[in-house]
mmCIF file of C-alpha atoms and ligand atoms in Angstrom:
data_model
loop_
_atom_site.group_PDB
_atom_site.id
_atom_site.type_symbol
_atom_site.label_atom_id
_atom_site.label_comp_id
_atom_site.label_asym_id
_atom_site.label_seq_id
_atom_site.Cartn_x
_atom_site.Cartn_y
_atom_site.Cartn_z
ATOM 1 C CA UNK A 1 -16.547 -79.883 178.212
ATOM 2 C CA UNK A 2 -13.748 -80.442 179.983
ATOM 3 C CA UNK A 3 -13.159 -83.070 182.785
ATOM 4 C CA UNK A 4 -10.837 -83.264 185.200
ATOM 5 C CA UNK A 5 -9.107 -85.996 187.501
ATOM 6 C CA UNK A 6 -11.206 -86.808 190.257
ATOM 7 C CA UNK A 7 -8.854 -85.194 193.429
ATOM 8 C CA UNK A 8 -9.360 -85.829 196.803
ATOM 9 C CA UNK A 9 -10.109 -82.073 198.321
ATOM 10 C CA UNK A 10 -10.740 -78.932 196.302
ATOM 11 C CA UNK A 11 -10.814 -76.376 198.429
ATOM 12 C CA UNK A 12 -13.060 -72.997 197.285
ATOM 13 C CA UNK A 13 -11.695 -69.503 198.712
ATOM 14 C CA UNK A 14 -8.618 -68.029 198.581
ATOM 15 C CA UNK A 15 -8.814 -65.935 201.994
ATOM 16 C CA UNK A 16 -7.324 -67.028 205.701
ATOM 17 C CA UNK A 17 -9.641 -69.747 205.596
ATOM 18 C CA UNK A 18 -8.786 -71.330 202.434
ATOM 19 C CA UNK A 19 -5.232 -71.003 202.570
ATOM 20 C CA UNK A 20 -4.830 -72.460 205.992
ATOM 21 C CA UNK A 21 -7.045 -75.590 205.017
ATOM 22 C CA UNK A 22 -4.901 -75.229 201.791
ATOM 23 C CA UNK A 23 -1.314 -75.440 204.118
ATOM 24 C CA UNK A 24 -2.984 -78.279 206.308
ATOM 25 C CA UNK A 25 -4.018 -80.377 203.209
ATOM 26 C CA UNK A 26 -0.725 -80.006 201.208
ATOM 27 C CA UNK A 27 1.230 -81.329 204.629
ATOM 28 C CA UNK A 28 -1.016 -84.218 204.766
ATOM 29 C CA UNK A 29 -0.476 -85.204 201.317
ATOM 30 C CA UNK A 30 -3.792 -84.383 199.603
ATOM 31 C CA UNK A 31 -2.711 -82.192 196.866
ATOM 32 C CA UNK A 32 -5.714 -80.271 197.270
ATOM 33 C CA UNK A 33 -6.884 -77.642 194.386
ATOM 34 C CA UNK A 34 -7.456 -74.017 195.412
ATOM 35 C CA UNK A 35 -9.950 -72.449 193.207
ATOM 36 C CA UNK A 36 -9.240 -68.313 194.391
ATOM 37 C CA UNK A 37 -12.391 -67.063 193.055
ATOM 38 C CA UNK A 38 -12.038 -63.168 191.951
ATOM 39 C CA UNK A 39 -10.734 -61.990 194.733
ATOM 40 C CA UNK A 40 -7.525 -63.533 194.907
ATOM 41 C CA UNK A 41 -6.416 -63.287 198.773
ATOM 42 C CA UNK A 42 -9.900 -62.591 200.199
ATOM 43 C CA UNK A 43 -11.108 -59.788 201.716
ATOM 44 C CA UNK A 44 -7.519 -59.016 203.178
ATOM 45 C CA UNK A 45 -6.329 -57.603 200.401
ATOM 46 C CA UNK A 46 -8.289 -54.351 200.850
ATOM 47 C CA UNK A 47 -7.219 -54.138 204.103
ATOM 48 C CA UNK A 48 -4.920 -51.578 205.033
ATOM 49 C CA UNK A 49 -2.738 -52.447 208.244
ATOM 50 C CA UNK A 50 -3.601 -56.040 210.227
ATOM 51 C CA UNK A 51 -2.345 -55.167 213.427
ATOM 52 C CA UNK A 52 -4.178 -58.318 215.251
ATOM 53 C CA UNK A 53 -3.194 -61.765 213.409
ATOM 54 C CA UNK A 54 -0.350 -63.186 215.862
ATOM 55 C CA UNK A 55 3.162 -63.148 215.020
ATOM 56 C CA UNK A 56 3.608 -59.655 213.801
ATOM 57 C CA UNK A 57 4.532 -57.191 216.341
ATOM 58 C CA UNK A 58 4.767 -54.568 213.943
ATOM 59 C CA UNK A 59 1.660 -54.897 212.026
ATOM 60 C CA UNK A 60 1.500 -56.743 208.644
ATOM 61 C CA UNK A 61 -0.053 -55.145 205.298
ATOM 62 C CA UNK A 62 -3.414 -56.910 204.369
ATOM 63 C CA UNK A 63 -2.720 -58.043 200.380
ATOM 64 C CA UNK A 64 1.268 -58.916 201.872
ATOM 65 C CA UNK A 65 -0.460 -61.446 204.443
ATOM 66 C CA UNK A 66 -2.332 -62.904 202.149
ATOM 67 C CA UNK A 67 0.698 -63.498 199.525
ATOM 68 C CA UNK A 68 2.561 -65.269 202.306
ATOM 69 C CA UNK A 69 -0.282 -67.278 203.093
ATOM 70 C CA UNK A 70 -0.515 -68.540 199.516
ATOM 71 C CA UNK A 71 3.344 -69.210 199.077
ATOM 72 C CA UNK A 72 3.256 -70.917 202.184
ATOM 73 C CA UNK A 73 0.280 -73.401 200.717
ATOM 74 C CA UNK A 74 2.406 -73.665 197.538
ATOM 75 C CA UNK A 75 5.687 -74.488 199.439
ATOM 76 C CA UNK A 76 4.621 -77.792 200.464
ATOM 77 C CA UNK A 77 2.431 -78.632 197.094
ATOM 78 C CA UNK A 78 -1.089 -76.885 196.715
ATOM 79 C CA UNK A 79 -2.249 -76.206 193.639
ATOM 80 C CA UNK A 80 -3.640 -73.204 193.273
ATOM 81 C CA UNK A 81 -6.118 -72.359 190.292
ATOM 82 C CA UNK A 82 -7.454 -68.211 189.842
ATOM 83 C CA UNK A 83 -11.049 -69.332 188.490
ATOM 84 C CA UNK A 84 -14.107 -68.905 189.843
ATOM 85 C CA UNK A 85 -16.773 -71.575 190.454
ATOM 86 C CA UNK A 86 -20.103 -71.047 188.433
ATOM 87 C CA UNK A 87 -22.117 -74.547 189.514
ATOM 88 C CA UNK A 88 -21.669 -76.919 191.934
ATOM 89 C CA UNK A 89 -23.468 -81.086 192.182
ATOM 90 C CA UNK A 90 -22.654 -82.510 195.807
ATOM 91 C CA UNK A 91 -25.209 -84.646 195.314
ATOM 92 C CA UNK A 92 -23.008 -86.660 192.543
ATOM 93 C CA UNK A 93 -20.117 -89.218 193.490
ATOM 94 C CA UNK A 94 -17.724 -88.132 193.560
ATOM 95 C CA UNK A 95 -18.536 -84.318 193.999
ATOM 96 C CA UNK A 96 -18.665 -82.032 190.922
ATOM 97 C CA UNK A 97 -16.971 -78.527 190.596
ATOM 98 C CA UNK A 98 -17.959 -76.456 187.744
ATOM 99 C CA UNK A 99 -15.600 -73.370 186.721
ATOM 100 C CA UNK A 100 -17.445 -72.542 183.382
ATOM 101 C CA UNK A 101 -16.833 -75.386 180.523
ATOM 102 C CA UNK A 102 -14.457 -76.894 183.192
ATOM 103 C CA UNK A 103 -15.561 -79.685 185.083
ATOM 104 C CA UNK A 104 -13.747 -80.774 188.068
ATOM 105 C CA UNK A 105 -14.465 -84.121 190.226
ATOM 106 C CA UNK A 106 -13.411 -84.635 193.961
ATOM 107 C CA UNK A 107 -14.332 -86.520 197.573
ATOM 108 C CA UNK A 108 -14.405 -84.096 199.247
ATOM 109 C CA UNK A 109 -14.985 -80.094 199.603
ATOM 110 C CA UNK A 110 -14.418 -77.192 201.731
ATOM 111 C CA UNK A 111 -15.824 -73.920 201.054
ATOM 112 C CA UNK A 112 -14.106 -70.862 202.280
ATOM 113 C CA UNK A 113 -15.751 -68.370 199.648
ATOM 114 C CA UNK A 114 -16.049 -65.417 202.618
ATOM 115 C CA UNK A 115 -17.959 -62.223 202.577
ATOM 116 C CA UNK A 116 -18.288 -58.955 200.471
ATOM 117 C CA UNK A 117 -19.433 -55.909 201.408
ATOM 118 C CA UNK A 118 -23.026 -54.428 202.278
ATOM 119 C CA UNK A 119 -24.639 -51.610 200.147
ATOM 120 C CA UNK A 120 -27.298 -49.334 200.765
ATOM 121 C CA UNK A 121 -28.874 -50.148 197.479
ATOM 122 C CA UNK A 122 -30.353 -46.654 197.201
ATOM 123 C CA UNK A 123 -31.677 -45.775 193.510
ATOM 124 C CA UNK A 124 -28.878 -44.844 191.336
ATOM 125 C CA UNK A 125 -26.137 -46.453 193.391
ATOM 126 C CA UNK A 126 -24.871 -49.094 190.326
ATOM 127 C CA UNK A 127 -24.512 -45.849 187.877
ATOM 128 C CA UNK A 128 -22.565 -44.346 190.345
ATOM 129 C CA UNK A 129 -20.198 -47.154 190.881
ATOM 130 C CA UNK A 130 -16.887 -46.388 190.986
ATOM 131 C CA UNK A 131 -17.758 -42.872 190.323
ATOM 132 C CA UNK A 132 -18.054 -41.409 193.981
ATOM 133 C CA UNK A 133 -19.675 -44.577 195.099
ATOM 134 C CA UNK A 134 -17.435 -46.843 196.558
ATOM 135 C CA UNK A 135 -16.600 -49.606 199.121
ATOM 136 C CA UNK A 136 -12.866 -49.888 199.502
ATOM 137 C CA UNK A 137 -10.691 -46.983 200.377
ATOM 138 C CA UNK A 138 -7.446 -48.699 200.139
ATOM 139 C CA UNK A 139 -8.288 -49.085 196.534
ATOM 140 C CA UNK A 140 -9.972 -45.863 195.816
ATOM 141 C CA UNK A 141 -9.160 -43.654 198.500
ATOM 142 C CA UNK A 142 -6.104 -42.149 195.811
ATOM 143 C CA UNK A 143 -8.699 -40.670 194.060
ATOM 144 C CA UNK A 144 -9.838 -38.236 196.791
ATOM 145 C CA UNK A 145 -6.597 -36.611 198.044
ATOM 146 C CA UNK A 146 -7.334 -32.956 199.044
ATOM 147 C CA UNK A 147 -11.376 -33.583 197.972
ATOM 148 C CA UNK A 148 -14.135 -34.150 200.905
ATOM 149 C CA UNK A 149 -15.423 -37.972 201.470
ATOM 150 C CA UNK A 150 -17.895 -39.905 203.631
ATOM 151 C CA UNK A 151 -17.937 -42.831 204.970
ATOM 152 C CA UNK A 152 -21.198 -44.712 206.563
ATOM 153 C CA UNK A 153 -21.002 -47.235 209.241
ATOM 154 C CA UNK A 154 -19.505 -47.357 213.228
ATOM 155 C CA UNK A 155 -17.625 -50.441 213.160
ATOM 156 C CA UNK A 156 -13.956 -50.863 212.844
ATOM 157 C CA UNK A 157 -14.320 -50.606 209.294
ATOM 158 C CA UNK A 158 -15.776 -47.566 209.041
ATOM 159 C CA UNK A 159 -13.043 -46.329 211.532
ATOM 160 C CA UNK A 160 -9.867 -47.574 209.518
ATOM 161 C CA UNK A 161 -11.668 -46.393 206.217
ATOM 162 C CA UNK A 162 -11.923 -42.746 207.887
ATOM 163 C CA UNK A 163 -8.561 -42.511 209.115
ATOM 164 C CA UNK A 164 -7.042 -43.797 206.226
ATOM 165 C CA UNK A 165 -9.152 -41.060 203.867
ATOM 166 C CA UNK A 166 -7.954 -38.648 206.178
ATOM 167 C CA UNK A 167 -4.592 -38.751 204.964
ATOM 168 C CA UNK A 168 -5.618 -38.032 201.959
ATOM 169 C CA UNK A 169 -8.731 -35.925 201.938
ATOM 170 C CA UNK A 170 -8.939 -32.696 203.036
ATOM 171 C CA UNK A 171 -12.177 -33.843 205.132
ATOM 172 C CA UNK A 172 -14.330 -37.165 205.621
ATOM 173 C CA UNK A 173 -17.728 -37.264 207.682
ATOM 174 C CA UNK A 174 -18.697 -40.494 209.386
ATOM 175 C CA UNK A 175 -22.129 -40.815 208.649
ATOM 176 C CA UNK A 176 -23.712 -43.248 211.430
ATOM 177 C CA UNK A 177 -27.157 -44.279 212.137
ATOM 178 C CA UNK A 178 -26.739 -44.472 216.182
ATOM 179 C CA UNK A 179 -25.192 -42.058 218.811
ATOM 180 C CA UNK A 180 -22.491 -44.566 219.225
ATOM 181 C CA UNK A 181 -20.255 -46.876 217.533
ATOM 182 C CA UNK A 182 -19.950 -50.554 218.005
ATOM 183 C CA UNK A 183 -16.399 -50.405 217.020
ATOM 184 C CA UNK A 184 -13.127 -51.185 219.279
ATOM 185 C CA UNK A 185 -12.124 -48.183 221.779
ATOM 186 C CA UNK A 186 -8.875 -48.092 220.519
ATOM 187 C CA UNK A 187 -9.832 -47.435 217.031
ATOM 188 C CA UNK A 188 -13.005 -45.235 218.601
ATOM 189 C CA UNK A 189 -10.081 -43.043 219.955
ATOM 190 C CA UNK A 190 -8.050 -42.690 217.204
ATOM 191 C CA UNK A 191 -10.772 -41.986 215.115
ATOM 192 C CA UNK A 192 -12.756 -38.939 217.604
ATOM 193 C CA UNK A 193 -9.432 -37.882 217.796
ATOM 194 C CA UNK A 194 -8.767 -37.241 213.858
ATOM 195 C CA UNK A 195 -9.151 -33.570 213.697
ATOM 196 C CA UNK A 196 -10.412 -34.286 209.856
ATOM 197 C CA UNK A 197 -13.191 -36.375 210.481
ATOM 198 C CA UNK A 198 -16.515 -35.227 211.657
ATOM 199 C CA UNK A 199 -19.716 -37.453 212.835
ATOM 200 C CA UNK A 200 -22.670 -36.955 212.024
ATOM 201 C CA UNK A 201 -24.486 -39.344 214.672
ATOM 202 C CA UNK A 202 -28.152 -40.618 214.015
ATOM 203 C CA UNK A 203 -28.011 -40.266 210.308
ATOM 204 C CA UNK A 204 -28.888 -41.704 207.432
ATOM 205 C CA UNK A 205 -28.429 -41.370 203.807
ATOM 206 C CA UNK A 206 -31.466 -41.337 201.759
ATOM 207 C CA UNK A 207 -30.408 -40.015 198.445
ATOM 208 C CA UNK A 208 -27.393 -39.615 196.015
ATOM 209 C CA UNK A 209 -26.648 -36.320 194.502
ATOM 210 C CA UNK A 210 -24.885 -35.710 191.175
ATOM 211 C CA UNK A 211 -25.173 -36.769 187.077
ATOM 212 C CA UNK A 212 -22.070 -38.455 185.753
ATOM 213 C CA UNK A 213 -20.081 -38.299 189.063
ATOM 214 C CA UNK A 214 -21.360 -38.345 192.753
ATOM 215 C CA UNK A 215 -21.170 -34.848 194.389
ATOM 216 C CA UNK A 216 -23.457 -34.832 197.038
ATOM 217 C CA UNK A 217 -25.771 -36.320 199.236
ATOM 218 C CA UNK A 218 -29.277 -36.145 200.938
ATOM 219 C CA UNK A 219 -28.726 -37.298 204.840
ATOM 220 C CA UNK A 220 -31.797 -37.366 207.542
ATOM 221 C CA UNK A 221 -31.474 -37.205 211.062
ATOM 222 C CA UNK A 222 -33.359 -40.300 212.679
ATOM 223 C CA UNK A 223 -34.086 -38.457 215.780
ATOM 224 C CA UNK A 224 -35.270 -34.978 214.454
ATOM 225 C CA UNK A 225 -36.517 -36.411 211.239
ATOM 226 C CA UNK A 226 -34.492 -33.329 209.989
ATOM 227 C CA UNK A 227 -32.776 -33.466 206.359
ATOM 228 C CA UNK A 228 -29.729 -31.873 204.533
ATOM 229 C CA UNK A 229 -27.800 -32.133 201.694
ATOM 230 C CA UNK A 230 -24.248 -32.810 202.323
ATOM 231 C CA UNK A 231 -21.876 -31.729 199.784
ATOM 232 C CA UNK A 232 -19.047 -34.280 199.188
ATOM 233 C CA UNK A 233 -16.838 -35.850 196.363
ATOM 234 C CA UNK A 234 -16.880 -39.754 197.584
ATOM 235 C CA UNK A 235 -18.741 -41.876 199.588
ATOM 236 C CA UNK A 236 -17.038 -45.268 200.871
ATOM 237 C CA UNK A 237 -19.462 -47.838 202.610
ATOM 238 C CA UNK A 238 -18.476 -49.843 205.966
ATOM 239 C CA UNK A 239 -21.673 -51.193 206.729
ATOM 240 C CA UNK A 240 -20.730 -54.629 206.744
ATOM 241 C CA UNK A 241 -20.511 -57.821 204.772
ATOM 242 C CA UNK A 242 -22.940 -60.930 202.753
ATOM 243 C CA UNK A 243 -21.393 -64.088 202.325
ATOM 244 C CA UNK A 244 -20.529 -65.551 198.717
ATOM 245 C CA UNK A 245 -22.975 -68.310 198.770
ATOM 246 C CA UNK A 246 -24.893 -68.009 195.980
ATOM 247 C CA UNK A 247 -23.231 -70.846 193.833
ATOM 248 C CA UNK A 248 -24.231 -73.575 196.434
ATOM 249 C CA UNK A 249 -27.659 -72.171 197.583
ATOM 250 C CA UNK A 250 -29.277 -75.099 196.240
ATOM 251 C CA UNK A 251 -26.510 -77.225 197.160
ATOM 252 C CA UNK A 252 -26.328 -77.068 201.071
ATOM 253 C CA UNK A 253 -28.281 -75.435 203.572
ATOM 254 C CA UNK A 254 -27.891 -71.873 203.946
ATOM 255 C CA UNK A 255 -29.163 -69.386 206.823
ATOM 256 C CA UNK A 256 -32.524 -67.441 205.373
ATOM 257 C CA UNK A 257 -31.813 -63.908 207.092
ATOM 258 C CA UNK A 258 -28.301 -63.763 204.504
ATOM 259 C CA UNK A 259 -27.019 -66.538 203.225
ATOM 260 C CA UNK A 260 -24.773 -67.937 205.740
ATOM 261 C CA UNK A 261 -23.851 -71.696 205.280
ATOM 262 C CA UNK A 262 -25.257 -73.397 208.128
ATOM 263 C CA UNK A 263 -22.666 -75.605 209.929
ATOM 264 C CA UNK A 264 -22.995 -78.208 212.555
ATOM 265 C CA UNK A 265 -20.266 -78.439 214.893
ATOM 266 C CA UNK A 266 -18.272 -75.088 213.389
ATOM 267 C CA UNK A 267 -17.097 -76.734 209.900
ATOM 268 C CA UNK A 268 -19.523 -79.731 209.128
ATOM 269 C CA UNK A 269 -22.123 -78.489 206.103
ATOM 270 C CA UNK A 270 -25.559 -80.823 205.482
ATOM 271 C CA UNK A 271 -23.826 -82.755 202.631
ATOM 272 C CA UNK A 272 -21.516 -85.184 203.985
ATOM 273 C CA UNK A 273 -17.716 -84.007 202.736
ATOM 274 C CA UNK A 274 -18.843 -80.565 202.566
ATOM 275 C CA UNK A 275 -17.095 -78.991 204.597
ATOM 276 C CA UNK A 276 -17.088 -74.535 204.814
ATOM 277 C CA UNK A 277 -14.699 -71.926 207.121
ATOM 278 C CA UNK A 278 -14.596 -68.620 207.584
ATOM 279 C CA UNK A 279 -16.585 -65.998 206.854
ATOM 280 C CA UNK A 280 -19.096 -67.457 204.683
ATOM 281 C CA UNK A 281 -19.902 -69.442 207.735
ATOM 282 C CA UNK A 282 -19.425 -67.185 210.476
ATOM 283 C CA UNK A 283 -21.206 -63.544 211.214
ATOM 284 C CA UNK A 284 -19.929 -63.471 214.833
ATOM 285 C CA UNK A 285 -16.423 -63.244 214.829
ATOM 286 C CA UNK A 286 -15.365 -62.567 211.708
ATOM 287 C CA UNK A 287 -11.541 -62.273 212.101
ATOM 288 C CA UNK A 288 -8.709 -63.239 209.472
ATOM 289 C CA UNK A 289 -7.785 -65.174 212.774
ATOM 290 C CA UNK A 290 -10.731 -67.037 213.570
ATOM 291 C CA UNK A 291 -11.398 -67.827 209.557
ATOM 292 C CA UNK A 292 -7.806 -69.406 209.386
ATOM 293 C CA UNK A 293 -8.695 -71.208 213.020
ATOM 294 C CA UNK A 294 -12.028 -71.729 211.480
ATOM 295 C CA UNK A 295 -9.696 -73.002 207.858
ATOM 296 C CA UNK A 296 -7.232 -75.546 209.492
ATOM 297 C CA UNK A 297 -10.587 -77.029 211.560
ATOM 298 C CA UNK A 298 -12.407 -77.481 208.109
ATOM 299 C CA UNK A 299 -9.249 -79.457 206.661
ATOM 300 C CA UNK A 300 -8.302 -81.581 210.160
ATOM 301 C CA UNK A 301 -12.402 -82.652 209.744
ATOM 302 C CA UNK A 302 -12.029 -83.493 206.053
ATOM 303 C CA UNK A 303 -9.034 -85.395 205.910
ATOM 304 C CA UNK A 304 -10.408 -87.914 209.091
ATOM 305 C CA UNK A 305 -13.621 -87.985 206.716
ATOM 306 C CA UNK A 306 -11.597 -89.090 203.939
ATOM 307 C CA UNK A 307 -9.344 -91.287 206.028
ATOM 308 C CA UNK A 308 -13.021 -93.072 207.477
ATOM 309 C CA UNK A 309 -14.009 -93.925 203.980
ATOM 310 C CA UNK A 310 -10.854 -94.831 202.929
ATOM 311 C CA UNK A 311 -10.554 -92.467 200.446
HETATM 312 P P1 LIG B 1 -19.627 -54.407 211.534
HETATM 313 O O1 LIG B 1 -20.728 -55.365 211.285
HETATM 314 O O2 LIG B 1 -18.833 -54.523 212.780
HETATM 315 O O3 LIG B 1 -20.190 -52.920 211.481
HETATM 316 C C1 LIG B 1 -21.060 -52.506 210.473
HETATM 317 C C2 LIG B 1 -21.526 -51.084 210.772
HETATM 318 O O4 LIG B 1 -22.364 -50.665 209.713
HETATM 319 C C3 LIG B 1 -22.322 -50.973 212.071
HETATM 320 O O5 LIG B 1 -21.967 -49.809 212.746
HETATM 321 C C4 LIG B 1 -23.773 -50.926 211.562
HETATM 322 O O6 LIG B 1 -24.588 -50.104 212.349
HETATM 323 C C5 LIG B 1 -23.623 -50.246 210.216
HETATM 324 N N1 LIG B 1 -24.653 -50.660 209.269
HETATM 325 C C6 LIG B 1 -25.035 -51.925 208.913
HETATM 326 N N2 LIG B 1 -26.019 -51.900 207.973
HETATM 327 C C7 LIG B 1 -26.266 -50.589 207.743
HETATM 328 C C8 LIG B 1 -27.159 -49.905 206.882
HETATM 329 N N3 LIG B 1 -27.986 -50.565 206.056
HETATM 330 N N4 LIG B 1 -27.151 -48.570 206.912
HETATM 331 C C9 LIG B 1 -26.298 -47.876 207.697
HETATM 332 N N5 LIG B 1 -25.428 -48.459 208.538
HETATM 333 C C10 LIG B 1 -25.405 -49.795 208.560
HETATM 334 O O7 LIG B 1 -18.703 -54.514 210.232
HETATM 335 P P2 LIG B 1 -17.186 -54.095 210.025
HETATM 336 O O8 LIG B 1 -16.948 -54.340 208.588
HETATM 337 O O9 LIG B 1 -16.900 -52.778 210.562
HETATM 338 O O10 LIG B 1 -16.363 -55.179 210.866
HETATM 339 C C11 LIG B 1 -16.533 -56.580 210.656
HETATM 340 C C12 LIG B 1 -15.556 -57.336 211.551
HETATM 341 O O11 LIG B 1 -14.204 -57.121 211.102
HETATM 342 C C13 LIG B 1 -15.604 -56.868 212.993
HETATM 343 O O12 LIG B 1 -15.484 -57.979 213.834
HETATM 344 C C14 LIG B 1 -14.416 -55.958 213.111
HETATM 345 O O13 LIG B 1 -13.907 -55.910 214.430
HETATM 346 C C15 LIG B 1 -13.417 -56.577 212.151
HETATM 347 N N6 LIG B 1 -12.482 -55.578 211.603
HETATM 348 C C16 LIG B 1 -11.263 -55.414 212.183
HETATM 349 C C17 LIG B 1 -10.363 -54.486 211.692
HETATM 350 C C18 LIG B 1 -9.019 -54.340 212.337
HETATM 351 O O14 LIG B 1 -8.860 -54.765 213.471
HETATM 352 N N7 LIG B 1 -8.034 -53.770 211.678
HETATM 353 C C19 LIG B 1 -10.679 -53.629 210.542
HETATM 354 C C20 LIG B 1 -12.012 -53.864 210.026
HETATM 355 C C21 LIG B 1 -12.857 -54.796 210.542
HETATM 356 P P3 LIG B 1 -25.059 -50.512 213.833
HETATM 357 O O15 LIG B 1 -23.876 -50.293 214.709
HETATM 358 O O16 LIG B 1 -26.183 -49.584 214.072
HETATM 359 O O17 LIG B 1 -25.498 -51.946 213.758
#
């Protein structure tokens, strides 16, 4: 076992959140540690085009973002670690950090792990992972060019998953369980507009078809009760998103409809110097935006907490 120097603030996430509490913290001198988790760059980074953070009038590529996010926390001294935390103890003083046989000690915390995506958990879905099954179309989508694809949801997601596939796919069905989607009009418009995509309103997918390789699947209508088998090379899902909370389930108090950390006053967990941002706190808004608003109020609330305790 392995122990490290006991640090002032190791922050956990490596999304808008983290970073920005990871810029804030490196200006005010408390060489925080940045451990990414697996998904270096968050959720961003399967993101296609960000055409809402601020400051970009042309748009701004998801994973490039997220790069300039980090080198702007490592311009002014964060250290930034790609491991993964397996156990936390905030109960101990000072706080204890597990990444496997690595032990790492600090005051104080902030946990900007974010959100993954939603499945449908139908039988069969983990054999067909990654073989017609998917959640990312940025990553996958390459796959499909000239085949026929689905994607299930009616949220923005699902709409810049669909448009993207259709520049690649011959054809992509929306498959959505309401007559309407929830998403932005804009993206609504662009979307109903896409002469390759069809909707299939009031639908849901019961089964998956195919052996080795997803080829198909079984879809009922809701209203009618009436079912089909849809013939198709690729399913992606944009149904949404659970927060990575797992690690710290018994360590703070979490939500019990998902997982959500629950926060007092936006950023302030149950365990004093605990601090969490972003997604893995927030199911409302849900923006790169609001998680690095959400990131730089975790770190302002940290460093006064360490500054009251004279730490
Ligand atoms: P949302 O929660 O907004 O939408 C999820 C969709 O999936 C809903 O239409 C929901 O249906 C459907 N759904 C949920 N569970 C199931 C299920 N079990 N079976 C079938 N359908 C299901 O998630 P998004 O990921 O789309 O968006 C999250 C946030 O990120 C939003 O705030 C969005 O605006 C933002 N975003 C912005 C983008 C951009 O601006 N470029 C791109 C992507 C996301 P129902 O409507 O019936 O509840």
């Amino acid at each position: 076992m392995e122990i490290k120097n006991v640090r002032k603030l190791i922050i956990i996430g490596s999304g808008p959140a983290g970073y920005t509490a990871a810029i804030y913290a490196a200006r005010g001198n408390l060489n925080p540690l940045v451990l990414t988790g697996s998904e270096l760059g968050g959720q961003l980074t399967t993101t296609i085009e960000v055409e809402n953070f601020p400051g970009f009038p042309e748009g701004m590529k998801g994973p490039a973002l997220m790069i300039n996010m980090q080198k702007q926390a490592e311009r002014f001294g964060a250290e930034i670690k790609f491991e993964t935390v397996t156990k936390v103890d905030f109960n101990a003083s000072p706080k204890k950090i597990w990444v496997n046989d690595i032990e790492y000690q600090t005051q104080a915390v902030i946990i900007a792990t974010g959100a993954r995506s939603r499945t449908l958990e139908l039988p069969r879905e983990k054999e067909l992972w990654g073989r017609g099954v998917h959640t990312c179309a940025t990553c996958d989508g390459f796959f499909y060019k000239g085949k026929t694809v689905a994607v299930i949801g009616g949220g923005d997601s699902a709409m810049e998953e669909s448009g993207f596939l259709a520049n690649l796919a011959d054809k992509v069905y929306i498959i959505h369980r309401k007559e309407s989607f929830r998403a932005s009009k804009i993206m609504q418009e662009r979307t109903l507009n896409n002469k390759k995509i069809e909707v299939l309103w009031n639908s849901e997918v019961t089964a998956y078809r195919g052996e080795q390789k997803l080829n198909g699947l079984k879809i009922k209508n809701i209203k009618t009760g009436e079912e089909k088998e849809l013939a198709i090379d690729a399913v992606f899902f944009a149904i949404g998103h659970l927060p990575n909370t797992e690690v710290f389930k018994n360590e703070i108090t979490l939500d019990d409809k998902a997982g959500f950390i629950v926060a007092k006053d936006t950023v302030y967990t149950n365990v004093a110097g605990v601090f969490a941002a972003g997604d893995c706190v927030d199911f409302t808004y849900r923006q790169a935006i609001t998680a690095a608003g959400f990131g730089c109020m975790a770190e302002i609330a940290a460093e006064r907490w360490l500054q009251t305790h004279n730490i």
